[in-house]
Short mmCIF file of C-alpha atoms in Angstrom, two decimals:
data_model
loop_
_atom_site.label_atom_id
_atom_site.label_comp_id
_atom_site.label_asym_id
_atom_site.label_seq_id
_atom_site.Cartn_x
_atom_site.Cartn_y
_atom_site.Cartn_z
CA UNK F 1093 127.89 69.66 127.34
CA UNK F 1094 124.42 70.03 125.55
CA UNK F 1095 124.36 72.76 122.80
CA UNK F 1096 121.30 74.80 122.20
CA UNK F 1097 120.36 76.59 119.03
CA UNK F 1098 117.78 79.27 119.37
CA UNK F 1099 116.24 82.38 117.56
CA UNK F 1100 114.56 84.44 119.37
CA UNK F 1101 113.19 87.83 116.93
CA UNK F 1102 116.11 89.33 115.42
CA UNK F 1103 118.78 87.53 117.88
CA UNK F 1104 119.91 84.40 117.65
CA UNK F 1105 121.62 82.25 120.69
CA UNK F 1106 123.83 79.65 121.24
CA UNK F 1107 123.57 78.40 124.45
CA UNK F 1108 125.91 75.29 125.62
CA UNK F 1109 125.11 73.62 129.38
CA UNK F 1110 125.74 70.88 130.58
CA UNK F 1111 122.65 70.85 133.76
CA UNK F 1112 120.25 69.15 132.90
CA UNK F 1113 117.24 71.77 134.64
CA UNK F 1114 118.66 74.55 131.81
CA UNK F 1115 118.12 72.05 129.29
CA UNK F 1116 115.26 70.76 130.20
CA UNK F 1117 113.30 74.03 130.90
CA UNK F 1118 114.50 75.68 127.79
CA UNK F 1119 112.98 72.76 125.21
CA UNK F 1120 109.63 72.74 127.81
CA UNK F 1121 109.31 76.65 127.48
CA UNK F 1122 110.56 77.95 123.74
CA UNK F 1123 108.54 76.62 120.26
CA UNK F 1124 109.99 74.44 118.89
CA UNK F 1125 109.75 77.10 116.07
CA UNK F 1126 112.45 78.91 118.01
CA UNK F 1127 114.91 76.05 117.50
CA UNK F 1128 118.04 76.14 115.28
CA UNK F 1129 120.53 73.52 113.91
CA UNK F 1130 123.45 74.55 112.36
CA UNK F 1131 122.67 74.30 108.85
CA UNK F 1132 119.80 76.86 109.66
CA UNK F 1133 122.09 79.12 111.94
CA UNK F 1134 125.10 79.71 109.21
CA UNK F 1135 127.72 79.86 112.15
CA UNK F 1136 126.32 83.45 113.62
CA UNK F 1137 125.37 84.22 116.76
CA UNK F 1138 124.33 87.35 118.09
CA UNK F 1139 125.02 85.86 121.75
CA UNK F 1140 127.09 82.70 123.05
CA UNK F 1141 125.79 82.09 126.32
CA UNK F 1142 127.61 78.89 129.05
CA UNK F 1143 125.79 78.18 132.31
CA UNK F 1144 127.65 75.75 134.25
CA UNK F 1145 129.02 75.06 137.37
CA UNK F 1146 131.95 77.62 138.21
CA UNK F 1147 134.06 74.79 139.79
CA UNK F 1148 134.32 71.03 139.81
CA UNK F 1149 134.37 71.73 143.68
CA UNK F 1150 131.37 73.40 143.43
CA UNK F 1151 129.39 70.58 141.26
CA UNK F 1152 128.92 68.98 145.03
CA UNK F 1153 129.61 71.08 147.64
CA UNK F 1154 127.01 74.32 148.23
CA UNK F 1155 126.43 73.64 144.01
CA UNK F 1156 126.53 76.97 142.21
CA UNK F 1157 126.06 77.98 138.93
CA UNK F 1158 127.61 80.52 136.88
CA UNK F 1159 126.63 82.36 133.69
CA UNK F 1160 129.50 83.17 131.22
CA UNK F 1161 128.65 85.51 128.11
CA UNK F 1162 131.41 85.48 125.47
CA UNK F 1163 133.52 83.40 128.04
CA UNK F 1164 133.47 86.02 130.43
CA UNK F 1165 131.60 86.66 133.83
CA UNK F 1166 129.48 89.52 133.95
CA UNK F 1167 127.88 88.11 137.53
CA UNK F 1168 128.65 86.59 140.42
CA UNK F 1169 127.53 82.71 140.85
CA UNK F 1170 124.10 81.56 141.87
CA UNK F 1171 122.94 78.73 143.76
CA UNK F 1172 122.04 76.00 141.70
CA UNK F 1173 118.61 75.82 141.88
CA UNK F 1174 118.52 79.39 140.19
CA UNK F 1175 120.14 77.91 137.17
CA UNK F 1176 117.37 78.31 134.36
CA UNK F 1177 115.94 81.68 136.00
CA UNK F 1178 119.88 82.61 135.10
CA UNK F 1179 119.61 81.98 131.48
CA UNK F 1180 116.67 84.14 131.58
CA UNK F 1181 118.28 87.16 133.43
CA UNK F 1182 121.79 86.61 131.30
CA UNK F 1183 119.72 86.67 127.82
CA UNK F 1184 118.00 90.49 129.22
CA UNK F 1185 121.18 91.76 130.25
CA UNK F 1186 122.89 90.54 126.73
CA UNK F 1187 119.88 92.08 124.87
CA UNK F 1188 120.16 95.31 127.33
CA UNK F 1189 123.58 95.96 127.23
CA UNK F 1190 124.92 94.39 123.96
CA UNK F 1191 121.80 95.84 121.22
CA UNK F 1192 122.53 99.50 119.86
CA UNK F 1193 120.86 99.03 116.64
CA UNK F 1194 117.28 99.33 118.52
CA UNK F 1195 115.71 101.35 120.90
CA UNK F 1196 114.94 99.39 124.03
CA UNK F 1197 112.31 100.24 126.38
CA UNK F 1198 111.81 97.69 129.29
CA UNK F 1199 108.22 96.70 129.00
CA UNK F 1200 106.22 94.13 127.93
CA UNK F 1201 104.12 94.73 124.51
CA UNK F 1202 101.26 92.76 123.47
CA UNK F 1203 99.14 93.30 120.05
CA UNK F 1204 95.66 93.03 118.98
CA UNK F 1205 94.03 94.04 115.37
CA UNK F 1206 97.24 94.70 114.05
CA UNK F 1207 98.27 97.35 116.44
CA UNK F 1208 100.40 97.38 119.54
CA UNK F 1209 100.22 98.23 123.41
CA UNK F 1210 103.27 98.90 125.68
CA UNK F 1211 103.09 98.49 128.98
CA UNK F 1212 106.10 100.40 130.54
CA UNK F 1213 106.88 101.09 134.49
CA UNK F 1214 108.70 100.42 137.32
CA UNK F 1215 109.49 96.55 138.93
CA UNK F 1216 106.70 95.54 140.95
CA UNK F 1217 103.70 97.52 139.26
CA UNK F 1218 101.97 94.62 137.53
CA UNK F 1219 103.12 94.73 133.86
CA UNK F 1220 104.05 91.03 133.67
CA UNK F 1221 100.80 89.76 135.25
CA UNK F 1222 98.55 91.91 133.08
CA UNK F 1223 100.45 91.32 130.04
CA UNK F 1224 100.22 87.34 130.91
CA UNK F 1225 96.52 87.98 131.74
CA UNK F 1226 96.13 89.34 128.17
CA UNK F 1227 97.84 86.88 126.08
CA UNK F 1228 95.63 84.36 127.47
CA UNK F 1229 92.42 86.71 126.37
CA UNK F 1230 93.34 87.13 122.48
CA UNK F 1231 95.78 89.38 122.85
CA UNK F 1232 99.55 88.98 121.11
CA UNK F 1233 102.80 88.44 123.29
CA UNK F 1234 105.57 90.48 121.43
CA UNK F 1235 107.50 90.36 124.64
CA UNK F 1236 107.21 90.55 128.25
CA UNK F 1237 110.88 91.99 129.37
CA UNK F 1238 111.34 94.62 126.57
CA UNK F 1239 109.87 96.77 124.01
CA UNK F 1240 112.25 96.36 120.55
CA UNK F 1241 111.56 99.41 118.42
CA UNK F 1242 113.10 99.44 114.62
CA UNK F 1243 114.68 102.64 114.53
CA UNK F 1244 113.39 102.81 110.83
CA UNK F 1245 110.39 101.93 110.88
CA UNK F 1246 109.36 103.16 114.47
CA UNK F 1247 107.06 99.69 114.52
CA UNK F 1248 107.94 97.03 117.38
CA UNK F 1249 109.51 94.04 116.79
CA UNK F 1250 108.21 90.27 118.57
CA UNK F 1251 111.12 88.57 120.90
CA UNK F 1252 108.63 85.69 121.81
CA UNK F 1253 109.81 84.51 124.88
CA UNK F 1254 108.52 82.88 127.92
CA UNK F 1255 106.52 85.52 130.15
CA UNK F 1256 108.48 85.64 133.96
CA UNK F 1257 105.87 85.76 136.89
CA UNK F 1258 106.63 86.64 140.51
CA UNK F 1259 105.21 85.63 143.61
CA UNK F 1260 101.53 86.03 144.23
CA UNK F 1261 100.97 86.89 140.40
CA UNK F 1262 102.24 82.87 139.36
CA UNK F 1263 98.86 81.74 141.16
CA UNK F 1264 97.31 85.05 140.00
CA UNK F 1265 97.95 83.39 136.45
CA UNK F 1266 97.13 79.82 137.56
CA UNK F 1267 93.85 80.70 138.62
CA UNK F 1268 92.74 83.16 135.62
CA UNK F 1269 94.16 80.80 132.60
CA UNK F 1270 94.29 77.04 134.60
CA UNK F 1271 95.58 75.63 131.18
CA UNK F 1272 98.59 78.07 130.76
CA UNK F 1273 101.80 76.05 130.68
CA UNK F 1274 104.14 76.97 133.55
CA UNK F 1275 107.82 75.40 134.38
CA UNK F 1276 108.99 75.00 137.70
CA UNK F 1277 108.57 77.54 140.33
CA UNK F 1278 112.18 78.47 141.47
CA UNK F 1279 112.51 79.89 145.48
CA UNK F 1280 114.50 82.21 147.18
CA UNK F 1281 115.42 84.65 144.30
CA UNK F 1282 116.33 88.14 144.51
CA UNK F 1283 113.16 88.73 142.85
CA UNK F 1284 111.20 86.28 145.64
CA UNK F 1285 109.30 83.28 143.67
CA UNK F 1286 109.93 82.90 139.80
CA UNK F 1287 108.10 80.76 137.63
CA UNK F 1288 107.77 81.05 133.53
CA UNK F 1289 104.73 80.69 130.86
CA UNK F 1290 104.91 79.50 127.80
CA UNK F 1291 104.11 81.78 124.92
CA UNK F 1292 100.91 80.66 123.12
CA UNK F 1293 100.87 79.42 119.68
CA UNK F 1294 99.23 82.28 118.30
CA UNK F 1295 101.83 84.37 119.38
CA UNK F 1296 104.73 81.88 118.47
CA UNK F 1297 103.30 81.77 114.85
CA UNK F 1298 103.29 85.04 114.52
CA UNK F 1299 106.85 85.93 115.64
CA UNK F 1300 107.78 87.40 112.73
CA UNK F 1301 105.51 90.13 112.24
CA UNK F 1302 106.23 93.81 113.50
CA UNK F 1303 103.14 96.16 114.78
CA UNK F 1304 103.13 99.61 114.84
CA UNK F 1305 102.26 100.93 118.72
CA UNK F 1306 98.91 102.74 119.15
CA UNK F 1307 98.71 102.84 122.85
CA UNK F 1308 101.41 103.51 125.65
CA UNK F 1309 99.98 102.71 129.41
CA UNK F 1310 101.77 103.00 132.59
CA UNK F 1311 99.86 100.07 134.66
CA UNK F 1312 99.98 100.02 138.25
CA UNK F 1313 98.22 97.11 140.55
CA UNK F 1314 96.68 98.02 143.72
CA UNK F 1315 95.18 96.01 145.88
CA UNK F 1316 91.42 96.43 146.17
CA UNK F 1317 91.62 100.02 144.09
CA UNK F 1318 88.73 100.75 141.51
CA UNK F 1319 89.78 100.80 138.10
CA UNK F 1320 91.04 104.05 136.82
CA UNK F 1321 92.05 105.18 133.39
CA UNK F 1322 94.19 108.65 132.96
CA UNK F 1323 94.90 110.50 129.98
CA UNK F 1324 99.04 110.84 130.92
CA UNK F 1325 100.65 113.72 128.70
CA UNK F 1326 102.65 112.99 126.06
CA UNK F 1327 105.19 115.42 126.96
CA UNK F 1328 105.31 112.83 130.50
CA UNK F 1329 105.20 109.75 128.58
CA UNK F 1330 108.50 110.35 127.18
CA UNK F 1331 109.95 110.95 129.85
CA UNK F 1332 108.52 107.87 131.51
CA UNK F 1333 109.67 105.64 128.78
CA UNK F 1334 113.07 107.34 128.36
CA UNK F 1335 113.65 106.73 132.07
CA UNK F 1336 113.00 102.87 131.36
CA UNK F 1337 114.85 102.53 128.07
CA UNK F 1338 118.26 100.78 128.35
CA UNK F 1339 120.22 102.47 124.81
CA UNK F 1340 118.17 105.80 125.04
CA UNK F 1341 121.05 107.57 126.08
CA UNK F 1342 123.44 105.57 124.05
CA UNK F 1343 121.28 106.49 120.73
CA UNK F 1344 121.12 110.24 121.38
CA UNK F 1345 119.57 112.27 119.00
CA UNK F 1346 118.71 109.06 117.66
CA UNK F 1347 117.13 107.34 120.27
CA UNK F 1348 115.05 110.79 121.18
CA UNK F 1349 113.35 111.26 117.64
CA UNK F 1350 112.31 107.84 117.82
CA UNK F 1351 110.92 107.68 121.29
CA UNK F 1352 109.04 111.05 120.40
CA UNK F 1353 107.58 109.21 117.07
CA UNK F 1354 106.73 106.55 119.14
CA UNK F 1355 104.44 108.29 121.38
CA UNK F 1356 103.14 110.92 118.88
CA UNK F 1357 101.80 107.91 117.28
CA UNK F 1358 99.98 106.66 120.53
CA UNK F 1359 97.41 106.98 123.02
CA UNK F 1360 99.13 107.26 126.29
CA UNK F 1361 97.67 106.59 130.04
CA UNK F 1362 97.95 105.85 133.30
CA UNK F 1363 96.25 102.55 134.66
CA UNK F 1364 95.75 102.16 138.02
CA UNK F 1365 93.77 98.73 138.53
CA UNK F 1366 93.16 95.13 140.91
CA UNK F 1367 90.77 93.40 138.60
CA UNK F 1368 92.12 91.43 135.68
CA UNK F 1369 88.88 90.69 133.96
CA UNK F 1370 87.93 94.36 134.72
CA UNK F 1371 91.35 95.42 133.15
CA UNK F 1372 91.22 93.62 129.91
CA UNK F 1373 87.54 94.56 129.30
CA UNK F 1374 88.52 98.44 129.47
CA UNK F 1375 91.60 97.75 127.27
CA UNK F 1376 89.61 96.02 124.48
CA UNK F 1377 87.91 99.14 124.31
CA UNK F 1378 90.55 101.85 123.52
CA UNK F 1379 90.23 104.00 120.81
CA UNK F 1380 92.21 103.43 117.76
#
């Protein structure tokens, strides 16, 4: 059983496995920046994460995999082969379901010049591939699953992990950045064909600096569309984000005055686009 130290923002992780494609992915993937021993760690752990096999029976036969969070077993087993895209989806649903002392939008936030851009919507409307797209044009990765908002400070914090593409978008990425760094592609998901890039350095060195948000944009691929930027009202924007936060409820009055701050302070749209390169250039050029 390998144990694995990480720090990811303001969570830190101990993950213990024994399979060799978790531990192998995880050191190709995460900075070494991200690392921990346990002189560094002081014994705390926001999460203790175990994938492993759910039987010895099951080490050979039909192999599965199971992820246990705090020695429990939120999920049924997995085949094998799924075992690192497991960490990945355990680690969201720990952050999503454990983390009350943020707001928690699921979107993927990149920076540039100091300021921040959500990009918030539903499963399928091109968030991950644009926000890979623009990490690998100067742009920031905070995050790529969810938007971390300081309930103080209304700014968004980094959780600097790698970006999860699906399907056509992995070649997509391939194509547009061929020097990206991307781990194995892993088959027959529920979410189809799951691969993982690395986070740049730029964006690993800067892990610990918030941004305040300055623009809020509801992206949605379409195949062959022109590009098409809409004013969305803010009234609408909070609703839209609200519908995609994980704790808004859970906050309450809380979680409302912050997600209204949040897009008070922000230029909000509605992209509608099929061109990367056409994408980013109209996003370099929002107001600020």
């Amino acid at each position: 059983m390998e144990r694995i130290l990480l720090n990811v923002g303001p969570f830190s992780i101990n993950l213990e496995t024994p399979l060799k494609p978790v531990i192998e992915s995880v050191k190709m993937l995460y900075a070494e920046q991200f690392f921990l021993t346990d002189s560094t760690a002081n014994g705390f752990f926001d999460f203790h994460i175990k994938i492993d096999n759910p039987s010895q029976l099951r080490r050979w036969y039909k192999p599965q995999v199971q992820f246990y969070f705090d020695g429990k077993l939120p999920f049924k087993p997995l085949p094998f082969s799924q075992a690192y895209p497991f960490f990945e989806w355990g680690l969201n649903w720990c952050i999503a379901t454990q983390v009350f002392n943020y707001l928690l939008i699921h979107s993927a936030v990149v920076e540039r010049n100091g300021f921040a851009l959500i990009l918030s919507g539903q499963p399928g409307a091109g968030k991950s591939t644009l926000c890979a797209a623009l990490v690998n044009r100067g742009w920031r990765l905070l995050s790529d699953e969810m938007a971390v908002v300081d309930l103080q400070t209304n700014w968004l914090i980094p959780i600097v992990r790698p970006v999860s593409l699906k399907n056509e978008s992995i070649q997509i990425i391939k194509n547009f950045a061929p020097d990206v760094v991307l781990g194995e592609s892993f088959y027959d998901t529920a979410k189809g064909t799951v691969s993982h890039m690395k986070p740049g350095m730029d964006s690993v060195l800067k892990a610990k600096q918030n941004s305040p948000c300055k623009w809020i944009i509801l992206p949605r691929f379409v195949k062959g569309a022109d590009i098409v930027l809409k004013e969305l009202p803010k009234t609408e924007a909070v609703l839209k984000l609200a519908e995609n936060s994980f704790n808004y409820a859970i906050l309450s009055s809380q979680g409302f005055l912050s997600l209204c701050e949040l897009v008070d302070a922000s230029y909000c749209y509605e992209l509608e686009y099929s061109n990367l390169d056409e994408a980013i250039a109209l996003l370099a050029d929002l107001p600020v």
